[in-house]
CSV table of C-alpha atoms in Angstrom, one decimal:
chain,number,residue,atom,x,y,z
A,1,MET,CA,-49.0,-3.8,83.7
A,2,GLU,CA,-47.6,-0.2,83.6
A,3,THR,CA,-44.6,0.0,81.7
A,4,ALA,CA,-41.4,2.0,83.2
A,5,PRO,CA,-41.6,5.1,82.2
A,6,LYS,CA,-38.7,5.8,79.6
A,7,LYS,CA,-35.7,7.5,80.6
A,8,GLN,CA,-35.1,11.4,80.3
A,9,PHE,CA,-31.4,12.4,79.4
A,10,PRO,CA,-30.2,15.9,79.3
A,11,LYS,CA,-29.6,17.6,76.3
A,12,LEU,CA,-26.1,18.7,75.6
A,13,GLU,CA,-25.5,21.4,73.8
A,14,PRO,CA,-23.0,21.2,70.6
A,15,ASN,CA,-20.0,23.1,71.0
A,16,ARG,CA,-19.4,22.7,74.9
A,17,TYR,CA,-17.5,21.1,76.9
A,18,ASN,CA,-19.2,17.8,78.6
A,19,VAL,CA,-18.3,17.9,82.4
A,20,GLY,CA,-19.2,14.8,84.3
A,21,PHE,CA,-19.7,14.5,87.5
A,22,LEU,CA,-19.5,11.0,88.9
A,23,ILE,CA,-21.9,10.4,92.1
A,24,MET,CA,-22.5,7.6,94.3
A,25,ASP,CA,-23.8,7.1,97.3
A,26,GLY,CA,-22.2,8.9,100.1
A,27,VAL,CA,-21.0,11.8,98.0
A,28,TYR,CA,-20.7,14.7,100.2
A,29,ASN,CA,-23.0,17.8,99.4
A,30,THR,CA,-20.6,20.5,98.7
A,31,GLU,CA,-17.8,18.8,97.0
A,32,LEU,CA,-20.6,18.0,94.5
A,33,THR,CA,-22.7,21.3,94.2
A,34,ALA,CA,-19.6,23.8,94.4
A,35,PRO,CA,-18.0,22.7,91.2
A,36,PHE,CA,-21.7,22.4,89.2
A,37,ASP,CA,-22.6,25.6,90.0
A,38,ILE,CA,-19.3,27.2,89.3
A,39,PHE,CA,-19.4,25.6,85.9
A,40,GLN,CA,-23.5,25.7,84.8
A,41,HIS,CA,-23.0,29.2,85.6
A,42,THR,CA,-20.7,29.3,82.1
A,43,ILE,CA,-24.0,29.1,79.8
A,44,PHE,CA,-24.9,32.6,81.2
A,45,ARG,CA,-21.7,34.0,79.9
A,46,GLU,CA,-21.3,35.4,76.0
A,47,ASN,CA,-18.2,34.2,73.6
A,48,ILE,CA,-16.8,31.5,75.5
A,49,LYS,CA,-17.1,28.0,75.2
A,50,ALA,CA,-19.5,27.3,77.8
A,51,MET,CA,-20.4,23.7,79.9
A,52,ASN,CA,-22.6,20.9,79.8
A,53,VAL,CA,-22.6,19.8,83.2
A,54,PHE,CA,-24.8,16.1,84.1
A,55,THR,CA,-24.0,13.7,86.7
A,56,VAL,CA,-23.3,9.9,86.2
A,57,ALA,CA,-23.5,7.0,88.8
A,58,ASN,CA,-23.4,3.0,88.5
A,59,THR,CA,-27.3,3.1,89.0
A,60,ASP,CA,-30.7,4.7,87.8
A,61,ALA,CA,-32.3,5.1,91.0
A,62,PRO,CA,-31.5,7.6,93.1
A,63,VAL,CA,-28.4,8.4,94.9
A,64,ARG,CA,-28.5,9.7,98.3
A,65,THR,CA,-25.5,11.8,99.4
A,66,PHE,CA,-23.9,12.2,103.0
A,67,GLU,CA,-26.2,14.2,103.9
A,68,GLY,CA,-29.1,12.8,102.9
A,69,MET,CA,-30.5,14.6,99.5
A,70,ARG,CA,-31.0,12.5,96.4
A,71,ILE,CA,-29.9,12.8,93.3
A,72,LEU,CA,-31.2,11.1,90.4
A,73,PRO,CA,-28.2,10.3,88.2
A,74,ASP,CA,-28.4,12.0,84.4
A,75,PHE,CA,-26.3,8.5,82.7
A,76,ASN,CA,-25.6,5.2,84.3
A,77,TYR,CA,-22.3,4.4,82.9
A,78,LEU,CA,-22.8,0.6,83.0
A,79,LYS,CA,-25.0,0.7,81.2
A,80,ASP,CA,-26.3,4.2,79.1
A,81,GLU,CA,-24.5,5.2,75.6
A,82,MET,CA,-22.2,8.0,77.3
A,83,PRO,CA,-21.7,11.2,76.2
A,84,LYS,CA,-17.6,11.9,75.2
A,85,ILE,CA,-16.4,13.9,79.0
A,86,ASP,CA,-14.1,16.4,78.4
A,87,ILE,CA,-13.8,17.7,82.1
A,88,LEU,CA,-14.5,14.6,84.8
A,89,VAL,CA,-15.5,15.8,88.3
A,90,VAL,CA,-14.6,13.5,91.3
A,91,PRO,CA,-16.3,14.6,94.2
A,92,SER,CA,-15.8,12.7,97.4
A,93,ALA,CA,-17.8,10.3,99.3
A,94,GLU,CA,-18.1,8.8,102.4
A,95,HIS,CA,-16.5,5.7,101.2
A,96,HIS,CA,-13.5,7.0,99.2
A,97,LEU,CA,-11.1,5.4,101.5
A,98,ASP,CA,-12.3,2.1,101.7
A,99,THR,CA,-15.1,-0.1,99.7
A,100,ASP,CA,-15.5,2.7,97.0
A,101,LEU,CA,-11.8,2.0,96.1
A,102,GLU,CA,-12.6,-1.9,95.5
A,103,ASP,CA,-15.5,-1.0,92.9
A,104,GLU,CA,-13.7,-2.1,89.9
A,105,LYS,CA,-16.0,-1.4,87.3
A,106,MET,CA,-16.0,2.5,88.7
A,107,ILE,CA,-12.3,2.5,88.6
A,108,ALA,CA,-12.2,1.2,85.1
A,109,PHE,CA,-14.7,4.1,84.0
A,110,VAL,CA,-12.5,6.9,85.1
A,111,GLN,CA,-9.7,4.8,83.6
A,112,LYS,CA,-11.9,5.3,80.1
A,113,VAL,CA,-12.7,8.8,80.9
A,114,ASP,CA,-9.1,9.8,81.5
A,115,LYS,CA,-8.0,8.4,78.1
A,116,GLU,CA,-10.1,11.2,76.2
A,117,ALA,CA,-10.7,13.6,78.7
A,118,THR,CA,-9.3,17.3,78.8
A,119,PHE,CA,-9.1,17.8,82.4
A,120,ILE,CA,-9.3,15.2,85.2
A,121,THR,CA,-10.7,16.9,88.7
A,122,SER,CA,-11.2,15.7,92.1
A,123,HIS,CA,-12.2,17.4,95.4
A,124,CYS,CA,-11.7,16.2,98.9
A,125,ASP,CA,-11.1,12.6,99.0
A,126,GLY,CA,-11.7,12.2,95.4
A,127,ALA,CA,-8.1,12.0,94.9
A,128,PHE,CA,-7.6,8.4,96.1
A,129,VAL,CA,-10.2,7.5,93.3
A,130,LEU,CA,-7.8,9.1,91.1
A,131,ALA,CA,-4.9,7.9,93.1
A,132,LYS,CA,-6.6,4.2,92.9
A,133,ALA,CA,-6.9,4.2,89.2
A,134,GLY,CA,-3.3,5.3,88.6
A,135,LEU,CA,-3.8,8.8,87.4
A,136,LEU,CA,-1.6,10.6,89.7
A,137,ASP,CA,1.4,8.0,89.5
A,138,ASN,CA,3.2,11.1,87.7
A,139,VAL,CA,1.9,13.9,89.0
A,140,ALA,CA,1.6,16.0,92.0
A,141,SER,CA,-1.8,16.2,93.8
A,142,THR,CA,-3.4,16.9,97.1
A,143,THR,CA,-6.4,15.5,99.1
A,144,PHE,CA,-8.4,16.8,102.4
A,145,PRO,CA,-5.9,18.3,104.4
A,146,SER,CA,-6.3,15.8,107.0
A,147,ASP,CA,-6.2,12.5,105.0
A,148,ILE,CA,-3.1,13.8,103.3
A,149,LEU,CA,-1.0,11.7,105.8
A,150,LYS,CA,-3.7,8.2,104.7
A,151,MET,CA,-3.0,9.0,101.4
A,152,ARG,CA,0.6,8.9,101.8
A,153,GLU,CA,0.1,5.6,103.8
A,154,MET,CA,-1.7,4.2,101.0
A,155,PHE,CA,0.1,5.4,97.6
A,156,PRO,CA,3.7,6.1,99.1
A,157,LYS,CA,5.0,6.6,95.7
A,158,LEU,CA,3.1,9.7,95.0
A,159,ASP,CA,4.1,13.3,94.8
A,160,ILE,CA,1.2,14.3,97.4
A,161,ARG,CA,1.3,18.3,98.2
A,162,ASP,CA,0.4,19.7,101.6
A,163,ASN,CA,0.0,23.3,102.9
A,164,THR,CA,-2.0,24.3,99.7
A,165,LEU,CA,-5.7,24.0,98.8
A,166,PHE,CA,-5.6,22.7,94.9
A,167,VAL,CA,-2.7,21.7,92.8
A,168,HIS,CA,-2.5,21.8,89.0
A,169,ASP,CA,-0.4,19.2,87.2
A,170,GLY,CA,-0.7,18.8,83.5
A,171,LYS,CA,-4.6,17.7,83.1
A,172,TYR,CA,-5.3,16.8,86.6
A,173,ILE,CA,-6.3,19.5,89.8
A,174,THR,CA,-6.9,18.3,92.8
A,175,SER,CA,-8.3,19.9,95.4
A,176,ALA,CA,-8.5,20.3,99.5
A,177,GLY,CA,-12.2,20.5,98.7
A,178,GLY,CA,-15.2,21.5,101.3
A,179,ALA,CA,-15.7,25.2,100.4
A,180,LYS,CA,-12.1,25.7,98.5
A,181,SER,CA,-14.3,23.0,95.7
A,182,PHE,CA,-15.7,26.7,94.9
A,183,GLU,CA,-12.1,28.2,94.2
A,184,ALA,CA,-10.6,25.1,92.4
A,185,ALA,CA,-13.7,25.1,89.8
A,186,LEU,CA,-13.1,29.0,89.6
A,187,TYR,CA,-9.6,28.1,89.0
A,188,LEU,CA,-10.1,26.0,86.4
A,189,CYS,CA,-12.4,28.5,84.4
A,190,GLU,CA,-9.6,30.9,84.8
A,191,HIS,CA,-7.6,28.7,83.0
A,192,LEU,CA,-9.8,28.2,80.5
A,193,TYR,CA,-11.9,31.8,79.8
A,194,GLY,CA,-9.4,34.8,81.5
A,195,LYS,CA,-9.5,36.2,85.0
A,196,LYS,CA,-12.6,38.6,83.9
A,197,ILE,CA,-15.3,35.5,83.5
A,198,ALA,CA,-13.5,33.6,86.2
A,199,GLU,CA,-14.4,37.0,88.4
A,200,SER,CA,-17.9,37.1,86.7
A,201,LEU,CA,-18.6,33.5,87.5
A,202,ALA,CA,-17.5,34.0,90.9
A,203,GLY,CA,-19.5,37.4,91.9
A,204,GLY,CA,-22.5,35.9,90.2
A,205,LEU,CA,-22.2,33.2,93.4
A,206,VAL,CA,-21.1,36.2,95.9
A,207,ILE,CA,-17.7,34.7,95.8
A,208,ASP,CA,-14.4,36.8,96.0
A,209,TRP,CA,-12.0,35.6,93.8
A,210,THR,CA,-8.2,36.3,93.3
A,211,LEU,CA,-5.7,33.5,93.1
A,212,ASP,CA,-3.3,36.4,94.9
A,213,GLY,CA,-2.2,35.0,98.5
A,214,TYR,CA,-4.1,31.8,97.5
A,215,PRO,CA,-2.5,28.8,98.8
A,216,HIS,CA,-2.3,27.2,95.5
A,217,THR,CA,0.3,25.0,93.1
A,218,ILE,CA,0.9,25.4,89.5
A,219,VAL,CA,3.2,22.5,88.2
A,220,GLU,CA,5.0,24.1,85.0
């Protein structure tokens, strides 16, 4: 009888930010891969505290994205020994407006990470997960433009902004998602590393990056 192969965990280099991407069936490609690409490229920049990027899920089985890509999660947050997550990224997923919000273990995981994380970020409807976890109770936020009314209906006490592509309030950054997930990730890099590094990361992915004239909200 064959034994199952031992699970291979990613090597997390010391003195870097640990960036965990919360994935599940139905996760949308862009909201996952856009910030993943931006943050992974930090390892090619000198004299900065770069980022270890990895995925976390509630399973060891492959996760199938909404578009059909299959991704093998790096960590199973239900049973693996988890590294400390400095930055949590919650991409949007197909059921973030309904059944995913009923996943009590997933919500509890987000709440646990929040206690120690430096930043919590979401893209598109990932904001619904943060709202359900109670993380947005005292901060401004945003989500996918056509879901803002829905989010206001579900969470009427929250300060949900429209006509903006990302909102940064304290340790929380929420974005409209889609291709604008790139810009929200670049903004966090500019916040951490400065404008020149952010422009360099953008250039590596052929993105024109500037905050000038870009609809965004920073709550001081």
